[in-house]
Amino acid sequence: MCFGVRDAITLAHEHAEAGPLTILGDLVHNPTVLSGLEAKGIAFARDVADVSTPTLMVTAHGTSERNLARTRALGFTVVEATCPLVTVAHRAVAALARDGYHIVIVGQRDHVEVRGLTGDLDRFDVILDDGDVLMLEEHPRIGVAAQTTQAIEKVRHLVDSIRRRFPQSDVRFADTVCKPTKQRQSAAVEMAQKADVVIVVGGRASNNTRELVKTCARYCARVHHVETDADVRREWLDNAAVVGLTAGTSTPDAVIDRVEARITRISELP
Ligand code: SF4
């Protein structure tokens, strides 16, 4: 689990002990972690209108200044569990916008982190593939930043595509993909190249887990995404000499350990 997610969970537990707490959205995209927090009496809400505690927590994915101000104006005490590396991304986007760059974010338009990154901007674009680059309009200055959990290879490719499409524009790239994501991606590539089967553990809604699945699939033909050990199917491991195991940044060690134990049990079956 990356430090950003670990610290956010610790903060949630600390505040839950001090008084009633509602977390706005998923603190992390991992059902096992979320049910552990619910067991501590922490409430979850999708919308501020559904929050009935005086204190609410913004998740590790962060939010915009505008949204923070709106929430505080409603009388809530806001606890920010925003990962410091998401804050770095917010600052990079703000600096580009201040310097007159039209902001383009590489990420998922509806992801909470991307909504936070763009929430203080009046004009911006969000792109995810080459098709989206074709839809962009020309601007003299284009500032590109990324959702922290995007695959860096893909982000660099899209920055190159923007530069090719708008050769007259000043295209500046702020690399906001976080270090834990980069390390995990490069380790996953190395592992997938050697493995017959790769199993990626993490929540279905976790962006960095899904990016890991896509990255591994470029180097290994048999890649499976599981949330828990119960999802691992025996036939996946048929004729596999090497099984690679990796996990998204929000996956608890205990969940990974149980998946590993199940793989070992299956491999020992006659
Ligand atoms: S994945 Fe990166 S940005 Fe997101 S919480 Fe972890 S360290 Fe922070």
mmCIF file of C-alpha atoms and ligand atoms in Angstrom:
data_model
loop_
_atom_site.group_PDB
_atom_site.id
_atom_site.type_symbol
_atom_site.label_atom_id
_atom_site.label_comp_id
_atom_site.label_asym_id
_atom_site.label_seq_id
_atom_site.Cartn_x
_atom_site.Cartn_y
_atom_site.Cartn_z
ATOM 1 C CA MET A 1 0.000 0.000 0.000
ATOM 2 C CA CYS A 2 1.426 3.439 -0.875
ATOM 3 C CA PHE A 3 2.132 5.933 1.936
ATOM 4 C CA GLY A 4 -0.650 8.249 0.693
ATOM 5 C CA VAL A 5 -3.349 5.617 1.174
ATOM 6 C CA ARG A 6 -1.885 4.335 4.452
ATOM 7 C CA ASP A 7 -1.771 7.847 5.956
ATOM 8 C CA ALA A 8 -5.338 8.585 4.821
ATOM 9 C CA ILE A 9 -6.643 5.427 6.508
ATOM 10 C CA THR A 10 -4.747 6.239 9.723
ATOM 11 C CA LEU A 11 -6.200 9.770 9.704
ATOM 12 C CA ALA A 12 -9.731 8.374 9.255
ATOM 13 C CA HIS A 13 -9.296 6.018 12.217
ATOM 14 C CA GLU A 14 -7.894 8.842 14.405
ATOM 15 C CA HIS A 15 -10.765 11.192 13.619
ATOM 16 C CA ALA A 16 -13.365 8.454 14.053
ATOM 17 C CA GLU A 17 -12.131 7.995 17.616
ATOM 18 C CA ALA A 18 -12.513 11.726 18.311
ATOM 19 C CA GLY A 19 -16.115 11.961 17.064
ATOM 20 C CA PRO A 20 -18.595 11.008 14.350
ATOM 21 C CA LEU A 21 -17.083 11.161 10.892
ATOM 22 C CA THR A 22 -18.355 10.864 7.345
ATOM 23 C CA ILE A 23 -16.013 10.187 4.456
ATOM 24 C CA LEU A 24 -17.045 11.806 1.204
ATOM 25 C CA GLY A 25 -16.587 9.212 -1.561
ATOM 26 C CA ASP A 26 -14.278 6.215 -1.322
ATOM 27 C CA LEU A 27 -11.299 6.893 0.902
ATOM 28 C CA VAL A 28 -9.592 4.309 -1.251
ATOM 29 C CA HIS A 29 -11.021 2.202 -4.048
ATOM 30 C CA ASN A 30 -10.769 -1.008 -2.112
ATOM 31 C CA PRO A 31 -13.827 -2.800 -0.718
ATOM 32 C CA THR A 32 -11.871 -4.667 1.977
ATOM 33 C CA VAL A 33 -10.417 -1.458 3.447
ATOM 34 C CA LEU A 34 -13.791 0.274 3.207
ATOM 35 C CA SER A 35 -15.644 -2.414 5.116
ATOM 36 C CA GLY A 36 -12.975 -2.221 7.869
ATOM 37 C CA LEU A 37 -13.664 1.517 8.218
ATOM 38 C CA GLU A 38 -17.436 0.964 8.277
ATOM 39 C CA ALA A 39 -16.942 -1.511 11.099
ATOM 40 C CA LYS A 40 -15.421 1.391 13.111
ATOM 41 C CA GLY A 41 -18.647 3.385 12.720
ATOM 42 C CA ILE A 42 -17.373 5.659 9.967
ATOM 43 C CA ALA A 43 -20.115 6.747 7.562
ATOM 44 C CA PHE A 44 -19.700 7.215 3.809
ATOM 45 C CA ALA A 45 -21.560 9.582 1.563
ATOM 46 C CA ARG A 46 -21.451 10.339 -2.151
ATOM 47 C CA ASP A 47 -22.800 13.852 -1.759
ATOM 48 C CA VAL A 48 -22.449 16.577 0.900
ATOM 49 C CA ALA A 49 -26.274 16.696 1.023
ATOM 50 C CA ASP A 50 -26.226 13.177 2.514
ATOM 51 C CA VAL A 51 -23.722 13.968 5.316
ATOM 52 C CA SER A 52 -25.293 14.049 8.796
ATOM 53 C CA THR A 53 -22.111 14.365 10.929
ATOM 54 C CA PRO A 54 -20.521 17.764 11.688
ATOM 55 C CA THR A 55 -17.150 16.533 10.389
ATOM 56 C CA LEU A 56 -16.439 15.145 6.954
ATOM 57 C CA MET A 57 -13.263 13.866 5.390
ATOM 58 C CA VAL A 58 -12.011 14.570 1.896
ATOM 59 C CA THR A 59 -10.320 11.478 0.490
ATOM 60 C CA ALA A 60 -6.674 10.891 -0.519
ATOM 61 C CA HIS A 61 -7.749 11.858 -4.061
ATOM 62 C CA GLY A 62 -8.180 15.473 -2.956
ATOM 63 C CA THR A 63 -10.655 18.127 -4.018
ATOM 64 C CA SER A 64 -10.672 21.658 -5.410
ATOM 65 C CA GLU A 65 -10.363 24.852 -3.350
ATOM 66 C CA ARG A 66 -13.794 25.876 -4.627
ATOM 67 C CA ASN A 67 -15.317 22.675 -3.340
ATOM 68 C CA LEU A 68 -13.561 23.010 0.033
ATOM 69 C CA ALA A 69 -14.872 26.561 0.420
ATOM 70 C CA ARG A 70 -18.424 25.469 -0.524
ATOM 71 C CA THR A 71 -18.324 22.619 1.996
ATOM 72 C CA ARG A 72 -16.991 24.816 4.815
ATOM 73 C CA ALA A 73 -19.620 27.459 4.030
ATOM 74 C CA LEU A 74 -22.261 24.812 4.772
ATOM 75 C CA GLY A 75 -20.869 24.617 8.330
ATOM 76 C CA PHE A 76 -18.878 21.392 8.090
ATOM 77 C CA THR A 77 -15.470 20.841 9.653
ATOM 78 C CA VAL A 78 -13.366 19.416 6.837
ATOM 79 C CA VAL A 79 -10.557 16.940 7.445
ATOM 80 C CA GLU A 80 -8.295 16.684 4.418
ATOM 81 C CA ALA A 81 -6.714 13.291 3.789
ATOM 82 C CA THR A 82 -5.398 14.507 0.436
ATOM 83 C CA CYS A 83 -2.175 12.701 -0.501
ATOM 84 C CA PRO A 84 0.783 15.137 -0.602
ATOM 85 C CA LEU A 85 1.541 13.946 -4.136
ATOM 86 C CA VAL A 86 -1.978 14.899 -5.235
ATOM 87 C CA THR A 87 -1.330 18.313 -3.667
ATOM 88 C CA VAL A 88 1.864 18.532 -5.762
ATOM 89 C CA ALA A 89 -0.268 17.867 -8.865
ATOM 90 C CA HIS A 90 -2.745 20.608 -7.834
ATOM 91 C CA ARG A 91 0.129 23.091 -7.433
ATOM 92 C CA ALA A 92 1.592 22.140 -10.829
ATOM 93 C CA VAL A 93 -1.775 22.686 -12.537
ATOM 94 C CA ALA A 94 -2.283 26.009 -10.714
ATOM 95 C CA ALA A 95 1.215 27.187 -11.771
ATOM 96 C CA LEU A 96 0.556 26.300 -15.433
ATOM 97 C CA ALA A 97 -2.800 28.084 -15.355
ATOM 98 C CA ARG A 98 -1.186 31.160 -13.726
ATOM 99 C CA ASP A 99 1.379 31.240 -16.538
ATOM 100 C CA GLY A 100 -1.393 31.374 -19.131
ATOM 101 C CA TYR A 101 -1.388 27.735 -20.271
ATOM 102 C CA HIS A 102 -4.612 26.048 -21.345
ATOM 103 C CA ILE A 103 -4.776 22.979 -19.076
ATOM 104 C CA VAL A 104 -5.056 19.454 -20.463
ATOM 105 C CA ILE A 105 -5.269 16.652 -17.918
ATOM 106 C CA VAL A 106 -4.456 13.067 -18.885
ATOM 107 C CA GLY A 107 -6.912 11.056 -16.824
ATOM 108 C CA GLN A 108 -10.443 9.787 -16.411
ATOM 109 C CA ARG A 109 -12.910 12.631 -16.719
ATOM 110 C CA ASP A 110 -15.243 11.375 -13.962
ATOM 111 C CA HIS A 111 -12.570 10.266 -11.517
ATOM 112 C CA VAL A 112 -12.714 12.151 -8.215
ATOM 113 C CA GLU A 113 -9.026 13.111 -8.438
ATOM 114 C CA VAL A 114 -9.490 14.605 -11.920
ATOM 115 C CA ARG A 115 -12.591 16.487 -10.755
ATOM 116 C CA GLY A 116 -10.453 17.910 -7.952
ATOM 117 C CA LEU A 117 -7.585 18.839 -10.313
ATOM 118 C CA THR A 118 -9.911 20.689 -12.658
ATOM 119 C CA GLY A 119 -12.422 22.056 -10.132
ATOM 120 C CA ASP A 120 -10.748 25.468 -9.821
ATOM 121 C CA LEU A 121 -10.386 25.955 -13.587
ATOM 122 C CA ASP A 122 -12.912 27.684 -15.829
ATOM 123 C CA ARG A 123 -11.593 26.095 -19.065
ATOM 124 C CA PHE A 124 -9.737 22.809 -19.457
ATOM 125 C CA ASP A 125 -9.713 19.499 -21.335
ATOM 126 C CA VAL A 126 -9.411 15.929 -20.092
ATOM 127 C CA ILE A 127 -7.964 13.308 -22.419
ATOM 128 C CA LEU A 128 -7.324 9.598 -22.176
ATOM 129 C CA ASP A 129 -6.298 8.457 -25.660
ATOM 130 C CA ASP A 130 -5.199 9.580 -29.142
ATOM 131 C CA GLY A 131 -8.830 10.021 -30.210
ATOM 132 C CA ASP A 132 -9.244 12.650 -27.484
ATOM 133 C CA VAL A 133 -6.119 14.484 -28.738
ATOM 134 C CA LEU A 134 -7.835 14.867 -32.131
ATOM 135 C CA MET A 135 -10.751 16.633 -30.414
ATOM 136 C CA LEU A 136 -8.542 19.286 -28.785
ATOM 137 C CA GLU A 137 -8.602 22.856 -30.033
ATOM 138 C CA GLU A 138 -5.451 24.841 -30.698
ATOM 139 C CA HIS A 139 -4.137 27.191 -28.001
ATOM 140 C CA PRO A 140 -0.891 29.166 -28.084
ATOM 141 C CA ARG A 141 0.113 27.622 -24.744
ATOM 142 C CA ILE A 142 -0.952 24.153 -23.637
ATOM 143 C CA GLY A 143 -0.039 22.863 -20.174
ATOM 144 C CA VAL A 144 -0.352 19.105 -19.717
ATOM 145 C CA ALA A 145 -0.521 17.342 -16.339
ATOM 146 C CA ALA A 146 -1.721 13.860 -15.406
ATOM 147 C CA GLN A 147 -3.895 12.104 -12.874
ATOM 148 C CA THR A 148 -1.277 10.753 -10.425
ATOM 149 C CA THR A 149 -2.081 7.101 -11.155
ATOM 150 C CA GLN A 150 -1.850 7.122 -14.947
ATOM 151 C CA ALA A 151 0.799 4.985 -16.675
ATOM 152 C CA ILE A 152 3.718 7.324 -17.398
ATOM 153 C CA GLU A 153 4.460 5.724 -20.807
ATOM 154 C CA LYS A 154 0.921 6.499 -21.954
ATOM 155 C CA VAL A 155 1.091 10.044 -20.603
ATOM 156 C CA ARG A 156 4.385 10.742 -22.419
ATOM 157 C CA HIS A 157 2.921 9.288 -25.618
ATOM 158 C CA LEU A 158 -0.093 11.633 -25.402
ATOM 159 C CA VAL A 159 2.133 14.649 -24.693
ATOM 160 C CA ASP A 160 4.086 13.773 -27.874
ATOM 161 C CA SER A 161 0.798 13.435 -29.798
ATOM 162 C CA ILE A 162 -0.283 16.915 -28.628
ATOM 163 C CA ARG A 163 3.090 18.357 -29.680
ATOM 164 C CA ARG A 164 2.761 16.745 -33.115
ATOM 165 C CA ARG A 165 -0.799 17.965 -33.559
ATOM 166 C CA PHE A 166 -0.011 21.550 -32.511
ATOM 167 C CA PRO A 167 3.566 22.212 -33.649
ATOM 168 C CA GLN A 168 3.045 25.990 -33.337
ATOM 169 C CA SER A 169 1.950 25.782 -29.690
ATOM 170 C CA ASP A 170 4.151 25.999 -26.627
ATOM 171 C CA VAL A 171 3.330 22.648 -24.972
ATOM 172 C CA ARG A 172 4.604 22.351 -21.421
ATOM 173 C CA PHE A 173 4.367 19.034 -19.547
ATOM 174 C CA ALA A 174 4.241 18.815 -15.738
ATOM 175 C CA ASP A 175 4.930 15.189 -14.803
ATOM 176 C CA THR A 176 2.481 14.634 -11.960
ATOM 177 C CA VAL A 177 2.357 10.817 -12.087
ATOM 178 C CA CYS A 178 3.336 9.820 -8.539
ATOM 179 C CA LYS A 179 6.491 7.899 -7.697
ATOM 180 C CA PRO A 180 4.755 4.856 -6.125
ATOM 181 C CA THR A 181 2.724 4.463 -9.359
ATOM 182 C CA LYS A 182 5.871 4.697 -11.525
ATOM 183 C CA GLN A 183 7.780 2.198 -9.370
ATOM 184 C CA ARG A 184 4.886 -0.242 -9.390
ATOM 185 C CA GLN A 185 4.452 0.042 -13.146
ATOM 186 C CA SER A 186 8.134 -0.561 -13.932
ATOM 187 C CA ALA A 187 8.346 -3.481 -11.476
ATOM 188 C CA ALA A 188 5.171 -4.924 -13.042
ATOM 189 C CA VAL A 189 6.701 -4.740 -16.542
ATOM 190 C CA GLU A 190 9.807 -6.605 -15.371
ATOM 191 C CA MET A 191 7.660 -9.244 -13.680
ATOM 192 C CA ALA A 192 5.155 -9.666 -16.539
ATOM 193 C CA GLN A 193 7.995 -10.302 -18.987
ATOM 194 C CA LYS A 194 9.048 -13.353 -16.959
ATOM 195 C CA ALA A 195 5.615 -14.697 -15.969
ATOM 196 C CA ASP A 196 3.297 -17.186 -17.695
ATOM 197 C CA VAL A 197 0.322 -15.802 -15.754
ATOM 198 C CA VAL A 198 -0.031 -12.491 -13.899
ATOM 199 C CA ILE A 199 -2.560 -11.833 -11.144
ATOM 200 C CA VAL A 200 -3.219 -8.200 -10.210
ATOM 201 C CA VAL A 201 -4.955 -7.597 -6.874
ATOM 202 C CA GLY A 202 -7.043 -4.482 -6.247
ATOM 203 C CA GLY A 203 -10.470 -2.870 -6.313
ATOM 204 C CA ARG A 204 -12.341 -2.866 -9.636
ATOM 205 C CA ALA A 205 -12.729 0.934 -9.378
ATOM 206 C CA SER A 206 -9.050 1.557 -8.576
ATOM 207 C CA ASN A 207 -7.440 3.423 -11.454
ATOM 208 C CA ASN A 208 -3.880 2.422 -10.669
ATOM 209 C CA THR A 209 -4.916 -1.256 -10.396
ATOM 210 C CA ARG A 210 -6.571 -1.094 -13.807
ATOM 211 C CA GLU A 211 -3.500 0.616 -15.273
ATOM 212 C CA LEU A 212 -1.351 -2.200 -13.834
ATOM 213 C CA VAL A 213 -3.603 -4.758 -15.540
ATOM 214 C CA LYS A 214 -3.207 -2.964 -18.890
ATOM 215 C CA THR A 215 0.569 -2.612 -18.497
ATOM 216 C CA CYS A 216 1.034 -6.293 -17.608
ATOM 217 C CA ALA A 217 -1.203 -7.327 -20.531
ATOM 218 C CA ARG A 218 1.289 -5.722 -22.916
ATOM 219 C CA TYR A 219 3.960 -8.211 -21.791
ATOM 220 C CA CYS A 220 1.977 -11.291 -20.729
ATOM 221 C CA ALA A 221 -1.000 -12.891 -22.499
ATOM 222 C CA ARG A 222 -2.649 -14.290 -19.361
ATOM 223 C CA VAL A 223 -3.451 -11.432 -16.950
ATOM 224 C CA HIS A 224 -6.254 -11.562 -14.378
ATOM 225 C CA HIS A 225 -7.602 -8.817 -12.109
ATOM 226 C CA VAL A 226 -8.910 -10.033 -8.723
ATOM 227 C CA GLU A 227 -10.275 -8.209 -5.693
ATOM 228 C CA THR A 228 -9.806 -11.041 -3.194
ATOM 229 C CA ASP A 229 -8.446 -14.596 -3.011
ATOM 230 C CA ALA A 230 -11.962 -15.933 -3.677
ATOM 231 C CA ASP A 231 -11.736 -14.607 -7.247
ATOM 232 C CA VAL A 232 -8.680 -16.718 -8.165
ATOM 233 C CA ARG A 233 -9.724 -19.622 -10.437
ATOM 234 C CA ARG A 234 -7.818 -22.869 -10.525
ATOM 235 C CA GLU A 235 -7.820 -23.172 -14.328
ATOM 236 C CA TRP A 236 -5.982 -19.834 -14.666
ATOM 237 C CA LEU A 237 -2.847 -21.533 -13.402
ATOM 238 C CA ASP A 238 -2.956 -24.530 -15.781
ATOM 239 C CA ASN A 239 0.512 -25.145 -17.303
ATOM 240 C CA ALA A 240 1.919 -22.040 -15.633
ATOM 241 C CA ALA A 241 5.488 -22.425 -14.380
ATOM 242 C CA VAL A 242 5.804 -18.795 -13.209
ATOM 243 C CA VAL A 243 2.909 -16.845 -11.701
ATOM 244 C CA GLY A 244 3.452 -13.104 -11.221
ATOM 245 C CA LEU A 245 1.610 -11.286 -8.439
ATOM 246 C CA THR A 246 1.221 -7.531 -8.100
ATOM 247 C CA ALA A 247 -1.288 -5.167 -6.512
ATOM 248 C CA GLY A 248 -2.691 -1.657 -6.733
ATOM 249 C CA THR A 249 -1.502 0.986 -4.271
ATOM 250 C CA SER A 250 -4.661 0.737 -2.161
ATOM 251 C CA THR A 251 -4.566 -3.026 -1.631
ATOM 252 C CA PRO A 252 -3.885 -4.103 1.983
ATOM 253 C CA ASP A 253 -1.014 -6.539 2.579
ATOM 254 C CA ALA A 254 -3.393 -9.041 4.201
ATOM 255 C CA VAL A 255 -5.488 -9.260 1.008
ATOM 256 C CA ILE A 256 -2.363 -9.810 -1.131
ATOM 257 C CA ASP A 257 -1.088 -12.449 1.321
ATOM 258 C CA ARG A 258 -4.370 -14.367 1.055
ATOM 259 C CA VAL A 259 -4.202 -14.294 -2.758
ATOM 260 C CA GLU A 260 -0.611 -15.533 -2.649
ATOM 261 C CA ALA A 261 -1.597 -18.327 -0.243
ATOM 262 C CA ARG A 262 -4.416 -19.405 -2.585
ATOM 263 C CA ILE A 263 -2.089 -19.449 -5.606
ATOM 264 C CA THR A 264 0.372 -21.579 -3.622
ATOM 265 C CA ARG A 265 -2.417 -23.955 -2.522
ATOM 266 C CA ILE A 266 -3.665 -24.348 -6.111
ATOM 267 C CA SER A 267 -0.140 -24.955 -7.421
ATOM 268 C CA GLU A 268 0.310 -27.737 -4.860
ATOM 269 C CA LEU A 269 -2.860 -29.555 -5.945
ATOM 270 C CA PRO A 270 -2.269 -32.760 -7.890
HETATM 271 S S1 SF4 B 1 -1.253 6.402 -5.600
HETATM 272 FE FE1 SF4 B 1 0.269 8.083 -5.478
HETATM 273 S S2 SF4 B 1 -0.938 9.950 -5.390
HETATM 274 FE FE2 SF4 B 1 -2.350 8.267 -4.948
HETATM 275 S S3 SF4 B 1 -2.374 8.115 -2.717
HETATM 276 FE FE3 SF4 B 1 -0.764 6.723 -3.440
HETATM 277 S S4 SF4 B 1 1.141 7.929 -3.413
HETATM 278 FE FE4 SF4 B 1 -0.572 9.344 -3.299
#
